[in-house]
Amino acid sequence: MRPSFSERSSLTADFDAIQPITFTGVVSRMQWTNPHAWIHGDVTQPDGTVESWAIEAGTVNVLFRRGFTKDSLQPGTEIVVEGYRTKDGSNRANGREMSFPAGSPKINYSP
C-alpha cells in the first residue's frame, strides 16, 4: 500500500510551488504534532557542510489511517524528499513525496 497524505491548508501560504526541491538526508527525529507531523533531518551539502531541515508531512490522523506509524521513520534512516521550499527560503519544506535510497516505493504526501 502506498500511503497518500492529505493536502495542507498552509501549502500556498508558506510554501512556494515554483521552488521545487529534491534532497537526500538522514532522519534525526519525527515530530508527531497537530495539525501536521514533521520530519526533521540532516542534509549533507556538496561542500561537506550539514544543514538541518524540517519537512512538513500530513496530519497525524491521516498518517495513522494510512499505515504510517511512529515507528515508520527511525533516527538514522536515509530518505529522499521531493517537495516545495518555504517562501522565506528557510530550511523547511512541504514534502510532496518521500522515498528511500534502497528503492522502496515513494510515499506520496499530497493527493
PDB file of C-alpha atoms in Angstrom:
ATOM      1  CA  MET A   1       0.000   0.000   0.000  1.00  0.00           C
ATOM      2  CA  ARG A   2       1.298   3.445  -0.915  1.00  0.00           C
ATOM      3  CA  PRO A   3       0.213   5.993   1.702  1.00  0.00           C
ATOM      4  CA  SER A   4      -1.144   9.279   0.439  1.00  0.00           C
ATOM      5  CA  PHE A   5      -1.104  12.230   2.788  1.00  0.00           C
ATOM      6  CA  SER A   6      -3.692  14.952   2.967  1.00  0.00           C
ATOM      7  CA  GLU A   7      -3.327  18.359   1.435  1.00  0.00           C
ATOM      8  CA  ARG A   8      -2.387  21.000   3.938  1.00  0.00           C
ATOM      9  CA  SER A   9      -4.007  24.417   4.113  1.00  0.00           C
ATOM     10  CA  SER A  10      -0.656  26.102   4.739  1.00  0.00           C
ATOM     11  CA  LEU A  11       0.765  24.864   1.438  1.00  0.00           C
ATOM     12  CA  THR A  12       0.100  28.002  -0.574  1.00  0.00           C
ATOM     13  CA  ALA A  13       0.624  30.354   2.365  1.00  0.00           C
ATOM     14  CA  ASP A  14       4.004  29.016   3.477  1.00  0.00           C
ATOM     15  CA  PHE A  15       5.464  27.052   0.565  1.00  0.00           C
ATOM     16  CA  ASP A  16       6.409  28.109  -2.946  1.00  0.00           C
ATOM     17  CA  ALA A  17       5.293  25.786  -5.767  1.00  0.00           C
ATOM     18  CA  ILE A  18       7.844  27.407  -8.097  1.00  0.00           C
ATOM     19  CA  GLN A  19      10.703  26.412  -5.768  1.00  0.00           C
ATOM     20  CA  PRO A  20      10.664  22.602  -6.009  1.00  0.00           C
ATOM     21  CA  ILE A  21      13.474  20.833  -4.169  1.00  0.00           C
ATOM     22  CA  THR A  22      14.843  17.309  -4.025  1.00  0.00           C
ATOM     23  CA  PHE A  23      17.402  16.196  -1.475  1.00  0.00           C
ATOM     24  CA  THR A  24      18.716  13.153   0.354  1.00  0.00           C
ATOM     25  CA  GLY A  25      19.030  13.353   4.116  1.00  0.00           C
ATOM     26  CA  VAL A  26      19.147  11.362   7.329  1.00  0.00           C
ATOM     27  CA  VAL A  27      16.203  11.459   9.748  1.00  0.00           C
ATOM     28  CA  SER A  28      17.096  12.962  13.119  1.00  0.00           C
ATOM     29  CA  ARG A  29      13.569  12.780  14.561  1.00  0.00           C
ATOM     30  CA  MET A  30       9.892  12.574  13.692  1.00  0.00           C
ATOM     31  CA  GLN A  31       7.638  15.139  15.358  1.00  0.00           C
ATOM     32  CA  TRP A  32       4.037  13.969  15.780  1.00  0.00           C
ATOM     33  CA  THR A  33       2.135  17.220  16.349  1.00  0.00           C
ATOM     34  CA  ASN A  34      -1.201  18.700  15.382  1.00  0.00           C
ATOM     35  CA  PRO A  35      -2.108  19.689  12.805  1.00  0.00           C
ATOM     36  CA  HIS A  36       0.805  18.115  10.828  1.00  0.00           C
ATOM     37  CA  ALA A  37       3.638  15.766  11.533  1.00  0.00           C
ATOM     38  CA  TRP A  38       7.173  16.979  10.775  1.00  0.00           C
ATOM     39  CA  ILE A  39      10.229  15.008   9.702  1.00  0.00           C
ATOM     40  CA  HIS A  40      13.496  16.540  10.872  1.00  0.00           C
ATOM     41  CA  GLY A  41      16.696  15.562   9.153  1.00  0.00           C
ATOM     42  CA  ASP A  42      20.237  16.459   8.234  1.00  0.00           C
ATOM     43  CA  VAL A  43      21.300  17.071   4.639  1.00  0.00           C
ATOM     44  CA  THR A  44      24.973  16.973   3.688  1.00  0.00           C
ATOM     45  CA  GLN A  45      25.842  19.615   1.086  1.00  0.00           C
ATOM     46  CA  PRO A  46      28.420  19.108  -1.716  1.00  0.00           C
ATOM     47  CA  ASP A  47      30.984  21.115   0.289  1.00  0.00           C
ATOM     48  CA  GLY A  48      30.577  18.743   3.268  1.00  0.00           C
ATOM     49  CA  THR A  49      28.585  21.095   5.489  1.00  0.00           C
ATOM     50  CA  VAL A  50      25.425  19.712   7.088  1.00  0.00           C
ATOM     51  CA  GLU A  51      22.108  21.564   7.059  1.00  0.00           C
ATOM     52  CA  SER A  52      19.189  20.706   9.327  1.00  0.00           C
ATOM     53  CA  TRP A  53      15.828  20.579   7.539  1.00  0.00           C
ATOM     54  CA  ALA A  54      12.197  20.250   8.665  1.00  0.00           C
ATOM     55  CA  ILE A  55       9.749  18.617   6.252  1.00  0.00           C
ATOM     56  CA  GLU A  56       6.007  19.034   6.759  1.00  0.00           C
ATOM     57  CA  ALA A  57       4.085  15.776   6.379  1.00  0.00           C
ATOM     58  CA  GLY A  58       0.366  15.021   6.596  1.00  0.00           C
ATOM     59  CA  THR A  59      -1.897  15.133   9.609  1.00  0.00           C
ATOM     60  CA  VAL A  60      -1.191  12.578  12.312  1.00  0.00           C
ATOM     61  CA  ASN A  61      -4.658  11.046  11.993  1.00  0.00           C
ATOM     62  CA  VAL A  62      -4.357  10.555   8.243  1.00  0.00           C
ATOM     63  CA  LEU A  63      -0.827   9.138   8.592  1.00  0.00           C
ATOM     64  CA  PHE A  64      -2.039   6.548  11.110  1.00  0.00           C
ATOM     65  CA  ARG A  65      -5.062   5.601   8.991  1.00  0.00           C
ATOM     66  CA  ARG A  66      -2.781   5.003   6.018  1.00  0.00           C
ATOM     67  CA  GLY A  67      -0.443   2.729   7.948  1.00  0.00           C
ATOM     68  CA  PHE A  68       2.327   5.217   8.759  1.00  0.00           C
ATOM     69  CA  THR A  69       3.216   4.828  12.441  1.00  0.00           C
ATOM     70  CA  LYS A  70       5.609   6.402  14.934  1.00  0.00           C
ATOM     71  CA  ASP A  71       7.997   3.536  14.179  1.00  0.00           C
ATOM     72  CA  SER A  72       7.971   4.047  10.397  1.00  0.00           C
ATOM     73  CA  LEU A  73      10.900   6.508  10.390  1.00  0.00           C
ATOM     74  CA  GLN A  74      13.605   5.887  12.942  1.00  0.00           C
ATOM     75  CA  PRO A  75      16.526   8.271  13.535  1.00  0.00           C
ATOM     76  CA  GLY A  76      19.345   7.436  11.152  1.00  0.00           C
ATOM     77  CA  THR A  77      17.044   6.383   8.293  1.00  0.00           C
ATOM     78  CA  GLU A  78      18.189   7.793   4.950  1.00  0.00           C
ATOM     79  CA  ILE A  79      15.370   9.369   2.915  1.00  0.00           C
ATOM     80  CA  VAL A  80      14.943  11.179  -0.385  1.00  0.00           C
ATOM     81  CA  VAL A  81      12.468  14.065  -0.256  1.00  0.00           C
ATOM     82  CA  GLU A  82      10.774  15.875  -3.125  1.00  0.00           C
ATOM     83  CA  GLY A  83       8.723  18.903  -2.251  1.00  0.00           C
ATOM     84  CA  TYR A  84       8.489  22.666  -2.133  1.00  0.00           C
ATOM     85  CA  ARG A  85      10.689  25.034  -0.170  1.00  0.00           C
ATOM     86  CA  THR A  86       9.280  27.738   2.075  1.00  0.00           C
ATOM     87  CA  LYS A  87       8.715  31.152   0.598  1.00  0.00           C
ATOM     88  CA  ASP A  88      11.113  32.684   3.126  1.00  0.00           C
ATOM     89  CA  GLY A  89      13.973  30.412   1.955  1.00  0.00           C
ATOM     90  CA  SER A  90      14.493  28.759   5.350  1.00  0.00           C
ATOM     91  CA  ASN A  91      15.394  25.076   5.624  1.00  0.00           C
ATOM     92  CA  ARG A  92      11.781  23.914   5.712  1.00  0.00           C
ATOM     93  CA  ALA A  93       9.828  22.156   3.008  1.00  0.00           C
ATOM     94  CA  ASN A  94       6.429  20.726   2.264  1.00  0.00           C
ATOM     95  CA  GLY A  95       7.148  17.088   1.478  1.00  0.00           C
ATOM     96  CA  ARG A  96       5.349  16.075  -1.692  1.00  0.00           C
ATOM     97  CA  GLU A  97       6.974  12.638  -1.958  1.00  0.00           C
ATOM     98  CA  MET A  98       9.435  10.670   0.108  1.00  0.00           C
ATOM     99  CA  SER A  99      11.340   7.534  -0.784  1.00  0.00           C
ATOM    100  CA  PHE A 100      14.245   5.510   0.492  1.00  0.00           C
ATOM    101  CA  PRO A 101      17.515   5.210  -1.462  1.00  0.00           C
ATOM    102  CA  ALA A 102      17.209   1.411  -1.372  1.00  0.00           C
ATOM    103  CA  GLY A 103      14.464   1.754  -3.980  1.00  0.00           C
ATOM    104  CA  SER A 104      11.315   1.208  -1.943  1.00  0.00           C
ATOM    105  CA  PRO A 105       8.089   2.780  -3.246  1.00  0.00           C
ATOM    106  CA  LYS A 106       7.604   6.500  -2.872  1.00  0.00           C
ATOM    107  CA  ILE A 107       5.268   7.823  -0.194  1.00  0.00           C
ATOM    108  CA  ASN A 108       3.025  10.472  -1.712  1.00  0.00           C
ATOM    109  CA  TYR A 109       2.393  13.392   0.642  1.00  0.00           C
ATOM    110  CA  SER A 110      -0.292  15.121  -1.359  1.00  0.00           C
ATOM    111  CA  PRO A 111      -3.396  13.846  -3.127  1.00  0.00           C
TER     112      PRO A 111
END
